[in-house]
Amino acid sequence: MTLELERNVPDPADETPDGLRSPIDVDPEGRTSLAATAERAPAPWRRVLPWLSVGLAFAVVALVVAWALAPGLFTAQDPYTGVPADKLAPPSAAHWFGTDPTGRDLFTRVVYGARYSLLGGTVAVGVGLVAGTALGVIAGSIGGFLDELLMRVVDVLLSIPGLLLSLSVIILLGFGTTNAAIAVGVTSVAAFARLSRSEVVRVRRTEYVEAAFGSGGRWWSVLLRHVLPNSLTAVLALAALQFGTAVLAISTLGFLGYGAPPPTPEWGLLISEGRSHLATSWWLTTLPGLVVVVVVLSANRISGWISERREGAR
Amino acid sequence: MTYVASRVLSSLGVLLGAFTLAFVLLQALPGDAVMIRFENPELGLTAEQIAAIRESYGADSGLLAEYWHALSGALGGDLGYSVASGAPVRVLVGEALGSTLLLAGLGFVAAVLLAGLLAFAASLSPFSWLATLLRSLPSLFISVPVFWLGIVLIQLFSFRLGWISVIRPGPVEALILPVLTLAVPISAPLAQVLLRAIDDVRAQPFVAVVRAKGASEPWLLVRNVLRNAALPAMTIAGVLLGELIGGAVVTETVFARFGIGRLTADALNAQDTPVLQAIVIIAAAVFVVVNLAVDLLAPVLDPRLRRRVQA
């Protein structure tokens, strides 16, 4: 953190810009950098693959948003009342994801559960974005002692493992969907604060911002007109990444039983409930989990696409 | 020397900050655990009895006195008493620590092996499609919920294939699936950092020289590239540690193992703030020590950093 390792070594604490790229950073050209493969012209599917995966990622997110907004369009069945005669049926044309011990259609429950994950993810990212960006912008623009103090607070936040920090907030606020989402949001405050501070410091040093000051711009107007818009892409990429992480963390809290109470069809809770039928009904745990994986992968891919574009634009 | 002293001082500062944050979050804010537990009308305690209990937990004194009491206690190794069971937190944590250390240690070793294997295979793969596939595995690993992975592994290896018994497994048998569950998400960031470092080092001129001298790719990778790539991997130790602790909480729940994770979950269900506070502080302390060790070791391992540190 104080050590200057910039050229060879990514700063251990400064994992925001790194983490931003890392989970998705499969180089689109498959940069294997072996002398033999690098010289060969990339195969045609290589050019298409990154675009295909970004398109798929957006399609997945759009579908899940649609599930959350209008679940009735995607399924005609009821997520809360089941048909006891159909209980524990394996996946079929009538029940795509099978049914649970009370005969409720699992696909319907997953569709209705989308709103809890999406809302939770949005609240979590919102908490992290607002609180983190505020901290970072204040630290980066005022500087001096306050900057030092706020960044030490960020260090402290980073020193507590994410899950434990979430659990500390939950023990304070109590169980529930919104509380779990806030608790997850608190863990991303540090990342947003670091990123926005470094962006503000970077943009501040550019010539057009100097020029804006030189031509008599006041601090707040320059901040709003020049600094914030130019930091936006980086923050957006982090927000997309944090959204995926938040969906994952919220399902974990739901699984541990600290999120929405049953019979809410929250994804983590669905998986937790399916555990009692592990030996006989694989679909109860496997399929909702796959949905979580696909959504998180998509959010990460979108985040990677945003940062790739940003680097390409520079 | 100044560098070492300043790093140690700032680490202590972070630790004090973490302690203060945990204290503010879990003790200073209204609604303390003692009240929640003992003001329950079913217990039939009189107001005087509650006051006496509060006094015995030290919850009646002023906030600053309480903070000082907790801090000096923690420095002396006294982490207070569990509100739920009345046992000293130090004893509870001590009982659970061994099992979690075993799980986390093995999980970490397995993750390092997995990440190394992945980075190696991706760098040496003769087919570019295979390299692309292997390089995309870490982003998949990161997107998998740990608890779900554990359940799927149980389903596959215990119920489908019947390789690992779920009922009364032996001590080694009982560790295989939890360690694997923990290792997969930890290996992902490690593999990514390793892969990027390998790419970076390979682009450097000295590698071309070694290759021109006739070194084979595996030899080059082991002898020249890996040594240089190990340092960036070390610097994410702190991040990995956080995931390791979080992963242990979830893994212990999924596999019904006793340990710090179970202690955490029980503490949460019983509103047992002293226990949770102690676990948070211990985790932060481990994080700070690991990061300090990495920062102090880095210049020892890489002479290029030493010059910069002295300057």
XYZ file of C-alpha atoms in Angstrom:
625
model
C 0.000 0.000 0.000
C 2.841 2.331 0.670
C 5.295 0.229 -1.210
C 5.616 1.202 -4.821
C 5.218 -1.930 -6.807
C 3.409 -0.478 -9.734
C 5.277 -1.899 -12.696
C 5.668 -5.529 -11.835
C 3.295 -6.109 -9.017
C -0.378 -5.206 -8.694
C -0.881 -3.381 -5.415
C -2.435 -5.894 -3.002
C -4.866 -3.473 -1.488
C -5.702 -1.643 -4.658
C -7.679 -4.494 -6.085
C -10.438 -2.394 -7.538
C -9.033 -1.732 -10.986
C -7.581 -5.234 -10.971
C -10.640 -6.963 -9.685
C -12.548 -4.972 -12.216
C -10.848 -6.662 -15.066
C -9.884 -9.928 -13.503
C -13.046 -12.049 -13.235
C -13.886 -11.532 -16.860
C -10.607 -10.762 -18.408
C -10.429 -13.602 -20.810
C -8.615 -11.810 -23.498
C -10.978 -11.675 -26.480
C -8.145 -12.629 -28.797
C -7.202 -15.518 -26.552
C -3.760 -13.981 -26.040
C -1.876 -17.161 -25.346
C 1.352 -15.385 -26.238
C 3.032 -18.603 -27.205
C 5.229 -17.668 -30.106
C 3.678 -20.402 -32.199
C 0.037 -19.413 -31.717
C 0.589 -15.678 -31.726
C 1.839 -15.655 -35.283
C -1.078 -17.570 -36.684
C -4.037 -15.515 -37.846
C -6.927 -15.772 -35.391
C -9.614 -18.207 -36.419
C -12.903 -16.625 -37.531
C -14.807 -17.932 -34.497
C -12.304 -16.098 -32.350
C -13.524 -12.763 -33.658
C -17.161 -13.670 -33.202
C -16.900 -15.290 -29.792
C -16.459 -12.167 -27.639
C -19.377 -10.431 -29.340
C -21.512 -13.508 -29.064
C -20.813 -13.811 -25.349
C -21.564 -10.121 -24.724
C -24.815 -10.437 -26.664
C -25.757 -13.530 -24.678
C -24.922 -11.775 -21.424
C -27.195 -8.853 -22.274
C -29.940 -11.269 -23.364
C -29.720 -13.145 -20.050
C -29.903 -9.940 -18.026
C -32.828 -8.676 -20.139
C -34.670 -11.962 -19.641
C -34.158 -11.935 -15.871
C -35.253 -8.301 -15.661
C -38.387 -9.293 -17.573
C -38.912 -12.169 -15.116
C -38.701 -9.713 -12.262
C -41.040 -7.148 -13.820
C -43.706 -9.411 -15.293
C -43.329 -12.978 -14.026
C -46.890 -13.769 -15.137
C -45.810 -13.559 -18.798
C -43.375 -16.422 -18.430
C -45.374 -18.881 -16.397
C -49.041 -19.518 -15.819
C -48.550 -21.355 -12.541
C -48.636 -20.101 -8.979
C -45.325 -19.832 -7.094
C -46.914 -20.293 -3.651
C -49.584 -22.965 -4.022
C -48.754 -26.355 -5.441
C -50.587 -29.408 -6.657
C -49.809 -32.083 -4.025
C -50.386 -34.875 -6.538
C -47.484 -33.542 -8.665
C -44.977 -33.383 -5.817
C -41.275 -34.042 -6.495
C -41.794 -34.555 -10.214
C -38.579 -34.472 -12.260
C -38.151 -31.848 -14.998
C -40.588 -32.350 -17.877
C -42.428 -30.358 -20.533
C -45.102 -29.369 -17.991
C -42.604 -28.560 -15.237
C -39.358 -27.370 -16.814
C -37.439 -27.403 -13.535
C -39.536 -30.130 -11.856
C -41.617 -29.632 -8.719
C -40.864 -29.340 -4.998
C -42.189 -31.449 -2.052
C -45.475 -29.532 -1.976
C -45.981 -29.811 -5.729
C -45.057 -26.214 -6.570
C -43.516 -25.670 -9.997
C -39.824 -24.882 -9.478
C -39.432 -22.896 -12.709
C -42.313 -20.653 -11.632
C -40.667 -20.125 -8.271
C -37.345 -19.260 -9.912
C -39.093 -16.765 -12.229
C -40.880 -15.117 -9.305
C -37.666 -15.202 -7.269
C -35.824 -13.073 -9.852
C -37.240 -9.892 -8.351
C -35.658 -10.581 -4.953
C -32.227 -11.167 -6.442
C -32.421 -8.213 -8.840
C -33.897 -5.841 -6.288
C -31.365 -7.005 -3.719
C -28.511 -6.572 -6.180
C -29.729 -3.115 -7.142
C -30.097 -1.994 -3.523
C -26.662 -3.390 -2.670
C -24.966 -1.683 -5.621
C -26.910 1.505 -4.845
C -25.668 1.550 -1.250
C -22.085 0.876 -2.317
C -22.221 3.318 -5.234
C -23.704 6.253 -3.324
C -21.735 5.867 -0.103
C -18.505 4.764 -1.797
C -18.527 7.383 -4.536
C -19.332 10.125 -2.022
C -16.400 9.054 0.153
C -14.069 8.742 -2.821
C -15.010 12.038 -4.444
C -14.658 13.902 -1.149
C -11.305 12.274 -0.434
C -10.000 12.799 -3.957
C -11.128 16.375 -4.408
C -10.393 17.834 -0.972
C -7.226 15.840 -0.361
C -4.840 16.417 2.511
C -5.682 15.151 5.967
C -9.279 14.251 5.141
C -8.131 12.177 2.165
C -5.665 10.335 4.380
C -8.288 9.718 7.060
C -10.989 8.488 4.667
C -8.615 6.155 2.892
C -7.565 4.654 6.245
C -11.258 4.056 6.945
C -11.439 2.277 3.584
C -8.417 0.170 4.593
C -10.257 -0.816 7.750
C -13.364 -1.781 5.762
C -11.215 -3.912 3.474
C -9.538 -5.655 6.403
C -12.775 -7.331 7.471
C -13.767 -10.285 5.248
C -16.858 -9.435 3.188
C -19.112 -12.117 4.595
C -18.250 -11.258 8.210
C -18.869 -7.567 7.540
C -22.266 -8.443 6.034
C -23.107 -10.637 9.008
C -22.155 -7.839 11.438
C -24.531 -5.490 9.648
C -27.254 -8.140 9.616
C -26.971 -8.825 13.354
C -27.474 -5.083 13.763
C -30.360 -4.609 11.334
C -32.054 -7.986 11.666
C -32.903 -10.583 9.013
C -34.776 -9.824 5.792
C -34.369 -9.183 2.070
C -33.662 -5.455 2.265
C -31.387 -5.769 5.284
C -29.390 -8.505 3.566
C -29.073 -6.294 0.489
C -27.852 -3.338 2.568
C -25.404 -5.610 4.366
C -24.010 -6.764 1.029
C -23.855 -3.155 -0.186
C -21.715 -2.128 2.793
C -19.027 -4.561 1.663
C -18.691 -2.806 -1.712
C -18.357 0.721 -0.273
C -14.568 0.367 -0.033
C -14.190 -0.697 -3.675
C -16.308 2.185 -4.972
C -14.504 4.678 -2.722
C -11.069 3.573 -3.957
C -12.081 3.632 -7.595
C -13.863 6.987 -7.550
C -11.029 8.588 -5.609
C -8.424 7.394 -8.101
C -10.631 8.481 -11.005
C -11.139 11.953 -9.518
C -7.408 12.298 -8.926
C -6.717 11.124 -12.494
C -9.248 13.382 -14.193
C -8.215 16.342 -12.058
C -4.747 16.220 -13.514
C -5.933 16.287 -17.148
C -5.427 19.434 -19.171
C -9.061 20.229 -19.876
C -9.845 20.251 -16.176
C -6.856 22.517 -15.574
C -8.237 24.690 -18.366
C -11.688 24.707 -16.801
C -10.167 25.909 -13.551
C -7.979 28.391 -15.393
C -10.973 29.916 -17.123
C -12.557 30.560 -13.780
C -14.650 27.418 -13.231
C -15.674 26.884 -9.644
C -14.840 23.638 -7.941
C -18.311 22.156 -7.783
C -19.261 23.088 -11.313
C -16.030 21.615 -12.686
C -16.581 18.499 -10.619
C -20.115 18.040 -11.900
C -19.431 18.984 -15.527
C -16.036 17.414 -16.164
C -14.768 15.169 -13.432
C -17.847 13.043 -12.731
C -18.866 12.311 -16.355
C -15.306 11.257 -17.167
C -15.142 8.903 -14.215
C -18.476 7.363 -15.073
C -17.398 4.451 -17.307
C -15.002 3.040 -14.747
C -17.609 3.332 -12.017
C -20.208 1.731 -14.300
C -17.942 -1.245 -14.998
C -17.390 -1.694 -11.284
C -21.128 -1.388 -10.656
C -21.848 -4.194 -13.139
C -19.201 -6.357 -11.502
C -20.490 -5.578 -8.023
C -23.990 -6.409 -9.172
C -22.946 -9.951 -10.017
C -21.048 -10.241 -6.749
C -24.064 -8.897 -4.867
C -26.439 -11.420 -6.462
C -24.019 -14.128 -5.371
C -23.671 -12.746 -1.838
C -27.430 -12.250 -1.432
C -28.111 -15.825 -2.467
C -25.480 -16.923 0.067
C -27.190 -14.946 2.842
C -30.534 -16.343 1.703
C -29.095 -19.846 1.839
C -27.776 -19.271 5.362
C -31.283 -18.159 6.322
C -30.629 -14.444 6.913
C -32.504 -13.122 3.894
C -36.149 -13.454 2.964
C -38.199 -15.844 5.138
C -39.874 -18.916 3.574
C -41.998 -19.397 1.492
C -40.392 -16.540 -0.463
C -38.958 -18.041 -3.673
C -35.599 -16.294 -3.191
C -32.915 -18.227 -5.115
C -30.588 -18.962 -2.209
C -33.510 -20.032 -0.068
C -34.806 -22.331 -2.847
C -31.455 -24.109 -2.901
C -31.419 -24.340 0.894
C -34.909 -25.854 0.930
C -33.952 -28.352 -1.754
C -31.193 -29.760 0.437
C -33.543 -32.037 2.363
C -34.287 -33.924 -0.862
C -30.722 -34.121 -2.080
C -30.661 -37.894 -2.481
C -33.828 -38.160 -4.548
C -34.514 -34.838 -6.282
C -31.363 -33.351 -7.821
C -33.268 -30.650 -9.703
C -34.358 -28.830 -6.545
C -30.829 -27.631 -5.792
C -29.029 -27.911 -9.130
C -31.306 -25.898 -11.412
C -31.835 -22.743 -9.278
C -28.066 -22.739 -8.673
C -27.392 -22.880 -12.412
C -29.635 -19.850 -12.881
C -27.560 -17.948 -10.297
C -24.332 -18.961 -12.050
C -25.607 -17.817 -15.456
C -26.815 -14.453 -14.116
C -23.558 -13.763 -12.279
C -21.478 -14.803 -15.304
C -23.510 -12.435 -17.481
C -23.069 -9.501 -15.106
C -19.324 -10.163 -15.014
C -19.143 -10.398 -18.810
C -20.957 -7.076 -19.196
C -18.608 -5.478 -16.706
C -15.645 -6.822 -18.662
C -17.098 -5.507 -21.904
C -17.499 -2.020 -20.423
C -13.885 -1.916 -19.253
C -12.618 -3.302 -22.577
C -14.446 -0.539 -24.429
C -13.071 1.999 -22.013
C -9.532 0.846 -22.575
C -10.090 0.756 -26.312
C -11.397 4.320 -26.252
C -8.360 5.678 -24.467
C 14.088 0.243 8.726
C 11.862 3.288 8.394
C 9.888 1.335 5.840
C 9.371 -1.605 8.202
C 8.427 0.681 11.082
C 5.928 2.648 9.013
C 4.331 -0.518 7.656
C 4.016 -2.016 11.144
C 2.553 1.227 12.487
C -0.010 1.563 9.707
C -0.977 -2.103 10.168
C -1.561 -1.484 13.854
C -3.640 1.549 12.903
C -5.832 -0.533 10.585
C -6.233 -3.143 13.296
C -7.273 -0.540 15.864
C -9.678 0.856 13.278
C -11.187 -2.588 12.678
C -11.579 -3.092 16.411
C -13.268 0.286 16.754
C -15.564 -0.389 13.808
C -16.587 -3.766 15.212
C -17.146 -2.144 18.595
C -19.256 0.664 17.154
C -21.281 -1.711 14.963
C -21.861 -4.402 17.521
C -21.739 -2.773 20.935
C -22.130 0.962 20.891
C -25.320 1.115 18.872
C -28.572 0.754 20.813
C -30.208 -2.609 21.484
C -27.385 -4.542 23.073
C -27.395 -8.317 23.197
C -27.770 -8.487 26.971
C -31.003 -6.532 26.797
C -32.369 -8.623 23.953
C -31.612 -11.819 25.790
C -32.574 -11.055 29.373
C -35.450 -8.622 29.002
C -37.536 -11.448 27.630
C -40.625 -11.478 29.923
C -40.693 -15.287 29.896
C -37.515 -15.366 31.959
C -39.318 -13.467 34.726
C -36.268 -11.458 35.760
C -36.784 -8.372 37.893
C -35.319 -5.024 36.897
C -32.659 -5.351 39.620
C -31.590 -8.762 38.392
C -31.257 -7.433 34.840
C -29.191 -4.536 36.131
C -26.935 -7.004 37.956
C -26.511 -9.085 34.810
C -25.743 -5.992 32.779
C -23.129 -5.050 35.330
C -21.509 -8.478 35.146
C -21.235 -8.128 31.358
C -19.887 -4.598 31.742
C -22.774 -3.196 29.735
C -23.752 -0.585 32.327
C -20.666 1.599 32.280
C -20.210 4.554 29.942
C -19.381 3.991 26.301
C -15.770 5.119 26.502
C -15.142 3.051 29.628
C -16.712 0.081 27.854
C -14.516 0.649 24.808
C -11.403 0.874 26.964
C -12.414 -2.218 28.897
C -13.007 -4.194 25.680
C -9.775 -2.960 24.087
C -7.545 -3.682 27.066
C -9.267 -7.046 27.460
C -8.692 -7.929 23.802
C -5.022 -6.957 24.075
C -4.672 -9.304 27.012
C -6.426 -12.083 25.113
C -9.741 -11.678 26.958
C -12.468 -11.437 24.342
C -15.411 -11.240 26.732
C -18.174 -13.734 27.351
C -20.751 -15.270 25.079
C -24.192 -13.883 25.825
C -25.887 -17.087 24.697
C -23.900 -19.673 26.664
C -21.958 -17.586 29.177
C -18.729 -19.307 28.181
C -15.609 -17.201 27.611
C -15.373 -16.314 23.921
C -11.699 -17.228 23.983
C -12.559 -20.826 24.903
C -15.301 -21.063 22.262
C -13.016 -19.737 19.535
C -10.143 -21.922 20.718
C -12.285 -25.040 20.457
C -13.449 -24.201 16.946
C -10.195 -22.853 15.549
C -8.365 -26.157 14.968
C -11.006 -27.649 12.698
C -11.323 -24.456 10.639
C -7.545 -24.022 10.337
C -7.288 -27.568 8.996
C -10.064 -26.981 6.477
C -8.797 -23.542 5.404
C -5.177 -24.682 5.231
C -5.943 -27.706 3.073
C -8.355 -25.630 0.999
C -5.658 -23.055 0.369
C -3.064 -25.662 -0.614
C -5.579 -27.301 -2.951
C -6.430 -23.890 -4.438
C -2.759 -23.097 -5.091
C -2.294 -26.474 -6.787
C -5.463 -26.020 -8.845
C -4.523 -22.480 -9.892
C -0.979 -23.504 -10.764
C -2.205 -26.437 -12.782
C -4.701 -24.269 -14.624
C -2.183 -21.529 -15.407
C 0.365 -24.087 -16.550
C -2.046 -26.005 -18.726
C -3.365 -22.793 -20.288
C 0.149 -21.487 -20.991
C 1.480 -24.723 -22.401
C -1.604 -25.911 -24.237
C -0.727 -26.788 -27.833
C -4.229 -25.881 -29.038
C -5.436 -22.326 -28.889
C -9.040 -23.387 -28.354
C -7.990 -25.334 -25.270
C -6.052 -22.354 -23.963
C -9.092 -20.122 -24.480
C -11.273 -22.631 -22.667
C -8.863 -22.958 -19.742
C -8.489 -19.191 -19.518
C -12.225 -18.750 -19.219
C -12.504 -21.276 -16.370
C -11.523 -18.814 -13.592
C -14.363 -16.448 -14.530
C -16.719 -19.410 -14.277
C -15.277 -20.432 -10.900
C -15.826 -16.919 -9.570
C -19.485 -16.951 -10.586
C -20.349 -20.166 -8.769
C -22.005 -19.845 -5.340
C -19.814 -21.735 -2.849
C -22.777 -23.289 -1.044
C -24.257 -24.558 -4.289
C -20.952 -26.031 -5.382
C -20.759 -27.964 -2.115
C -24.264 -29.303 -2.567
C -23.632 -30.327 -6.171
C -20.425 -32.106 -5.145
C -22.284 -34.010 -2.413
C -24.956 -34.904 -4.915
C -22.485 -36.102 -7.515
C -19.884 -37.918 -5.435
C -21.989 -39.134 -2.542
C -25.393 -39.859 -4.010
C -24.799 -40.481 -7.735
C -21.409 -42.148 -7.732
C -21.379 -43.328 -4.119
C -17.632 -42.667 -3.819
C -17.785 -40.706 -0.601
C -20.032 -41.820 2.202
C -22.286 -39.192 3.756
C -23.023 -41.277 6.828
C -20.121 -41.461 9.266
C -17.315 -40.791 6.816
C -13.741 -41.257 8.012
C -11.771 -38.146 9.022
C -9.987 -37.966 5.671
C -13.070 -38.879 3.673
C -15.033 -36.140 5.428
C -12.475 -33.536 4.365
C -12.280 -34.261 0.634
C -15.452 -32.544 -0.545
C -15.261 -29.516 1.818
C -11.649 -28.875 0.790
C -12.575 -29.126 -2.892
C -15.567 -26.805 -2.389
C -13.381 -24.236 -0.695
C -10.526 -24.560 -3.187
C -12.468 -23.839 -6.387
C -13.486 -20.207 -5.706
C -10.127 -19.412 -4.064
C -8.196 -20.780 -7.022
C -9.959 -18.478 -9.514
C -8.373 -15.101 -8.649
C -5.059 -16.832 -8.061
C -5.147 -18.446 -11.495
C -6.061 -15.113 -13.096
C -3.185 -13.282 -11.453
C -0.785 -16.091 -12.329
C -1.922 -16.133 -15.951
C -1.583 -12.382 -16.318
C 1.823 -12.425 -14.646
C 2.994 -15.245 -16.899
C 1.855 -13.268 -19.946
C 3.632 -10.144 -18.698
C 6.876 -11.899 -17.919
C 6.829 -13.744 -21.229
C 6.673 -10.475 -23.096
C 9.945 -9.342 -21.518
C 13.119 -9.417 -23.602
C 15.060 -11.784 -21.349
C 12.558 -14.547 -22.074
C 13.221 -14.203 -25.791
C 16.938 -14.495 -25.046
C 16.439 -17.663 -23.002
C 14.205 -19.078 -25.721
C 16.753 -18.211 -28.396
C 19.321 -20.141 -26.410
C 17.157 -23.205 -26.965
C 15.141 -23.514 -23.768
C 11.962 -25.548 -24.073
C 8.629 -23.976 -23.123
C 8.068 -26.000 -19.895
C 11.652 -25.371 -18.765
C 11.278 -21.680 -19.466
C 8.001 -21.573 -17.598
C 9.302 -23.274 -14.473
C 12.775 -21.801 -14.293
C 12.312 -18.263 -15.523
C 8.687 -17.233 -15.728
C 7.197 -18.781 -12.621
C 9.712 -17.222 -10.263
C 8.805 -13.805 -11.559
C 5.101 -14.514 -11.613
C 4.947 -15.746 -8.015
C 5.283 -12.275 -6.533
C 2.130 -10.751 -8.072
C 0.282 -13.854 -6.929
C 1.513 -13.286 -3.382
C 0.150 -9.770 -3.282
C -3.462 -10.932 -3.504
C -2.988 -13.079 -0.388
C -5.126 -10.685 1.653
C -8.009 -10.866 -0.807
C -7.779 -14.647 -0.865
C -7.784 -14.753 2.913
C -11.093 -12.892 3.060
C -12.592 -15.358 0.608
C -11.121 -18.246 2.544
C -12.795 -17.106 5.761
C -16.120 -16.406 4.065
C -15.867 -19.705 2.212
C -15.164 -21.568 5.455
C -18.338 -20.159 7.045
C -20.428 -21.377 4.117
C -18.618 -24.693 3.672
C -18.949 -25.595 7.330
C -22.670 -24.900 7.134
C -23.146 -27.003 4.003
C -21.132 -29.954 5.294
C -22.319 -29.590 8.908
C -18.728 -29.330 10.131
C -17.828 -27.865 13.489
C -15.612 -24.781 13.383
C -15.406 -20.994 13.307
C -18.001 -20.847 10.550
C -20.536 -22.763 12.615
C -19.690 -20.604 15.606
C -20.392 -17.528 13.461
C -23.716 -18.861 12.220
C -24.769 -19.870 15.745
C -23.720 -16.475 17.092
C -25.850 -14.768 14.476
C -28.896 -16.897 15.190
C -28.570 -16.297 18.939
C -27.817 -12.551 18.554
C -24.564 -13.315 20.346
C -22.647 -10.136 19.505
C -19.527 -10.713 21.664
C -18.768 -13.917 19.755
C -19.304 -12.308 16.352
C -17.256 -9.290 17.402
C -14.376 -11.518 18.466
C -14.476 -13.436 15.176
C -14.506 -10.205 13.158
C -11.529 -8.853 15.108
C -9.565 -12.090 14.779
C -10.252 -12.200 11.032
C -9.136 -8.584 10.644
C -6.004 -9.298 12.673
C -5.111 -12.266 10.477
C -5.728 -10.148 7.361
C -3.503 -7.346 8.641
C -0.706 -9.738 9.637
C -0.805 -11.546 6.276
C -0.712 -8.289 4.322
C 2.105 -6.988 6.486
C 4.065 -10.182 5.942
C 3.566 -9.940 2.177
C 4.642 -6.282 2.116
C 7.729 -7.015 4.179
C 8.619 -10.169 2.253
C 8.200 -8.714 -1.225
C 11.453 -6.691 -1.205
C 13.288 -9.708 0.214
C 12.114 -11.864 -2.679
C 12.471 -9.261 -5.414
C 15.698 -7.233 -5.383
C 14.190 -4.683 -7.789
C 11.779 -3.612 -5.074
C 14.499 -3.353 -2.481
C 16.158 -0.462 -4.260
C 12.892 1.417 -4.492
C 12.108 0.840 -0.843
C 15.439 2.185 0.265
C 15.229 5.177 -2.000
